[in-house]
Amino acid sequence: MKASAKNRRDRVRTMLADLKMPGALEAVDGILAQADSGGATASEAIEQLLSAQIVLRNNRRLQTAMRSSRLPAVKTLAEFDFAFQPSIKREQIESLHELGFVDRAENVILLGPPGVGKTHIAISLAVAAAESGRRVYYGTLASLIESLTEAKTAGNLARRLKVLTHPALLVVDEIGYLPVSQDGAILFFQLINARHERASTVLTSNKGFEDWGGVLGDEVMAAALIDRLLHHCHIVNIRGNSYRMRAHQDLLRSRVEDDGTRAGAA
């Protein structure tokens, strides 16, 4: 390697370190070697350097979010099987992942039977928001109400509501899976009211809006809640088969085929 080329690489590494770009610093030798051999143009090399830094930054943001947001898993849009759920408008979901709705403090409600991918999409939106540097928080309806109830008993309800109002994106999962007491419904309404037009909330439910009165135990409360949620809202209706049922069916089919193979061999 010519001395001038080596010196240039050393200067690039020094500048990347000074700019605190460890992702680009780790990748720079391979990228520059590719450029020197003619495998990448100057603009392509620059793009690869910046991409390496962005990937590291997003991974760090996501790791931080996983510790503070209570996300149960990392699920991304790239992993979602649109072919299995043709009722979903792919353009709508991809547009939501651009996070304009978060900037506008709008809500997203995902409706559909169990197992169709509602939670996957909700979490993937939270992951995208976390990667962009926004604060996110996840909870099932039952767990959120439990935390609010505990805070109220301890005299810390206002503080807890403030904590849950702060995230740019709150995911409320599994509305309709467990019954909610009247006190719990009131606490949930207070949370949604506190976030109304201030921050975005993504909700999933296996019940249509007409059934939310039964879920919350109060038709009037449900109507007021739905009114606030729908004021600025994107609704995603999912109709289709359960991913989990497909997995069970595939496993059963595999076992039947294995049994048949063993029987034939015998």
mmCIF file of C-alpha atoms in Angstrom, residues 70-184:
data_model
loop_
_atom_site.group_PDB
_atom_site.id
_atom_site.type_symbol
_atom_site.label_atom_id
_atom_site.label_comp_id
_atom_site.label_asym_id
_atom_site.label_seq_id
_atom_site.Cartn_x
_atom_site.Cartn_y
_atom_site.Cartn_z
ATOM 1 C CA ARG A 70 -41.176 -3.305 28.245
ATOM 2 C CA LEU A 71 -41.451 -4.464 24.631
ATOM 3 C CA PRO A 72 -41.898 -8.253 24.862
ATOM 4 C CA ALA A 73 -39.903 -8.960 21.689
ATOM 5 C CA VAL A 74 -38.379 -7.346 18.619
ATOM 6 C CA LYS A 75 -40.721 -7.712 15.663
ATOM 7 C CA THR A 76 -40.099 -5.786 12.454
ATOM 8 C CA LEU A 77 -42.091 -4.940 9.354
ATOM 9 C CA ALA A 78 -39.636 -6.949 7.224
ATOM 10 C CA GLU A 79 -40.635 -10.102 9.118
ATOM 11 C CA PHE A 80 -44.377 -9.662 8.568
ATOM 12 C CA ASP A 81 -45.961 -12.107 6.107
ATOM 13 C CA PHE A 82 -48.304 -9.991 4.014
ATOM 14 C CA ALA A 83 -48.988 -12.940 1.696
ATOM 15 C CA PHE A 84 -50.693 -14.766 4.546
ATOM 16 C CA GLN A 85 -52.946 -11.775 5.343
ATOM 17 C CA PRO A 86 -54.201 -10.412 1.991
ATOM 18 C CA SER A 87 -56.873 -8.332 3.770
ATOM 19 C CA ILE A 88 -54.147 -5.949 4.961
ATOM 20 C CA LYS A 89 -53.330 -3.006 2.726
ATOM 21 C CA ARG A 90 -49.549 -3.201 2.536
ATOM 22 C CA GLU A 91 -49.263 0.422 1.444
ATOM 23 C CA GLN A 92 -51.111 1.550 4.577
ATOM 24 C CA ILE A 93 -48.836 -0.416 6.907
ATOM 25 C CA GLU A 94 -45.658 0.728 5.146
ATOM 26 C CA SER A 95 -46.885 4.320 5.285
ATOM 27 C CA LEU A 96 -47.527 4.031 9.027
ATOM 28 C CA HIS A 97 -43.943 2.832 9.512
ATOM 29 C CA GLU A 98 -42.730 6.147 8.127
ATOM 30 C CA LEU A 99 -44.029 7.474 11.500
ATOM 31 C CA GLY A 100 -45.797 10.568 10.230
ATOM 32 C CA PHE A 101 -48.703 9.657 12.505
ATOM 33 C CA VAL A 102 -46.353 9.902 15.503
ATOM 34 C CA ASP A 103 -45.261 13.390 14.477
ATOM 35 C CA ARG A 104 -48.932 14.388 14.259
ATOM 36 C CA ALA A 105 -49.883 12.681 17.575
ATOM 37 C CA GLU A 106 -52.391 10.433 15.791
ATOM 38 C CA ASN A 107 -53.531 6.983 16.878
ATOM 39 C CA VAL A 108 -53.547 3.561 15.224
ATOM 40 C CA ILE A 109 -56.110 0.869 16.061
ATOM 41 C CA LEU A 110 -55.585 -2.690 14.852
ATOM 42 C CA LEU A 111 -58.728 -4.833 14.906
ATOM 43 C CA GLY A 112 -59.099 -8.526 14.138
ATOM 44 C CA PRO A 113 -59.436 -12.029 15.573
ATOM 45 C CA PRO A 114 -56.645 -13.577 17.652
ATOM 46 C CA GLY A 115 -53.426 -14.558 15.911
ATOM 47 C CA VAL A 116 -53.700 -12.488 12.722
ATOM 48 C CA GLY A 117 -50.664 -10.276 13.359
ATOM 49 C CA LYS A 118 -52.052 -7.286 15.270
ATOM 50 C CA THR A 119 -49.407 -7.404 17.994
ATOM 51 C CA HIS A 120 -46.648 -7.972 15.441
ATOM 52 C CA ILE A 121 -47.564 -4.795 13.574
ATOM 53 C CA ALA A 122 -48.018 -2.815 16.798
ATOM 54 C CA ILE A 123 -44.590 -3.856 18.087
ATOM 55 C CA SER A 124 -42.948 -3.235 14.713
ATOM 56 C CA LEU A 125 -44.288 0.336 14.832
ATOM 57 C CA ALA A 126 -42.816 0.724 18.322
ATOM 58 C CA VAL A 127 -39.482 -0.695 17.115
ATOM 59 C CA ALA A 128 -39.415 1.738 14.184
ATOM 60 C CA ALA A 129 -40.169 4.615 16.547
ATOM 61 C CA ALA A 130 -37.456 3.498 18.967
ATOM 62 C CA GLU A 131 -34.909 3.224 16.161
ATOM 63 C CA SER A 132 -35.726 6.797 15.173
ATOM 64 C CA GLY A 133 -34.916 7.969 18.691
ATOM 65 C CA ARG A 134 -38.451 8.312 20.022
ATOM 66 C CA ARG A 135 -39.438 7.042 23.442
ATOM 67 C CA VAL A 136 -41.892 4.125 23.376
ATOM 68 C CA TYR A 137 -43.739 2.031 25.944
ATOM 69 C CA TYR A 138 -45.646 -1.253 25.668
ATOM 70 C CA GLY A 139 -48.279 -2.830 27.879
ATOM 71 C CA THR A 140 -51.316 -5.027 27.667
ATOM 72 C CA LEU A 141 -54.525 -3.332 28.749
ATOM 73 C CA ALA A 142 -54.585 -5.523 31.853
ATOM 74 C CA SER A 143 -51.000 -4.667 32.870
ATOM 75 C CA LEU A 144 -51.465 -0.944 32.289
ATOM 76 C CA ILE A 145 -54.640 -0.865 34.378
ATOM 77 C CA GLU A 146 -52.886 -2.858 37.089
ATOM 78 C CA SER A 147 -50.041 -0.335 37.227
ATOM 79 C CA LEU A 148 -52.492 2.577 37.341
ATOM 80 C CA THR A 149 -54.493 0.893 40.089
ATOM 81 C CA GLU A 150 -51.356 0.337 42.159
ATOM 82 C CA ALA A 151 -50.332 3.956 41.644
ATOM 83 C CA LYS A 152 -53.763 5.181 42.710
ATOM 84 C CA THR A 153 -53.660 3.060 45.865
ATOM 85 C CA ALA A 154 -50.218 4.455 46.687
ATOM 86 C CA GLY A 155 -51.351 8.020 46.035
ATOM 87 C CA ASN A 156 -49.128 8.329 42.940
ATOM 88 C CA LEU A 157 -51.719 8.260 40.165
ATOM 89 C CA ALA A 158 -50.882 11.719 38.785
ATOM 90 C CA ARG A 159 -47.202 10.808 38.605
ATOM 91 C CA ARG A 160 -47.907 7.491 36.896
ATOM 92 C CA LEU A 161 -50.198 9.129 34.341
ATOM 93 C CA LYS A 162 -47.452 11.643 33.605
ATOM 94 C CA VAL A 163 -44.948 8.836 33.051
ATOM 95 C CA LEU A 164 -47.303 7.049 30.648
ATOM 96 C CA THR A 165 -48.157 10.273 28.842
ATOM 97 C CA HIS A 166 -44.535 11.095 28.077
ATOM 98 C CA PRO A 167 -43.655 8.374 25.502
ATOM 99 C CA ALA A 168 -44.124 9.475 21.907
ATOM 100 C CA LEU A 169 -45.694 6.083 21.206
ATOM 101 C CA LEU A 170 -47.662 3.915 23.640
ATOM 102 C CA VAL A 171 -48.787 0.423 22.618
ATOM 103 C CA VAL A 172 -51.909 -0.869 24.384
ATOM 104 C CA ASP A 173 -52.222 -4.541 23.499
ATOM 105 C CA GLU A 174 -54.988 -7.103 23.977
ATOM 106 C CA ILE A 175 -58.082 -4.963 24.506
ATOM 107 C CA GLY A 176 -60.959 -7.385 24.914
ATOM 108 C CA TYR A 177 -59.064 -10.454 26.081
ATOM 109 C CA LEU A 178 -59.772 -9.964 29.793
ATOM 110 C CA PRO A 179 -62.682 -8.233 31.558
ATOM 111 C CA VAL A 180 -62.071 -4.763 32.974
ATOM 112 C CA SER A 181 -63.591 -3.436 36.185
ATOM 113 C CA GLN A 182 -65.400 -0.103 36.197
ATOM 114 C CA ASP A 183 -62.569 1.466 38.196
ATOM 115 C CA GLY A 184 -60.086 0.057 35.693
#
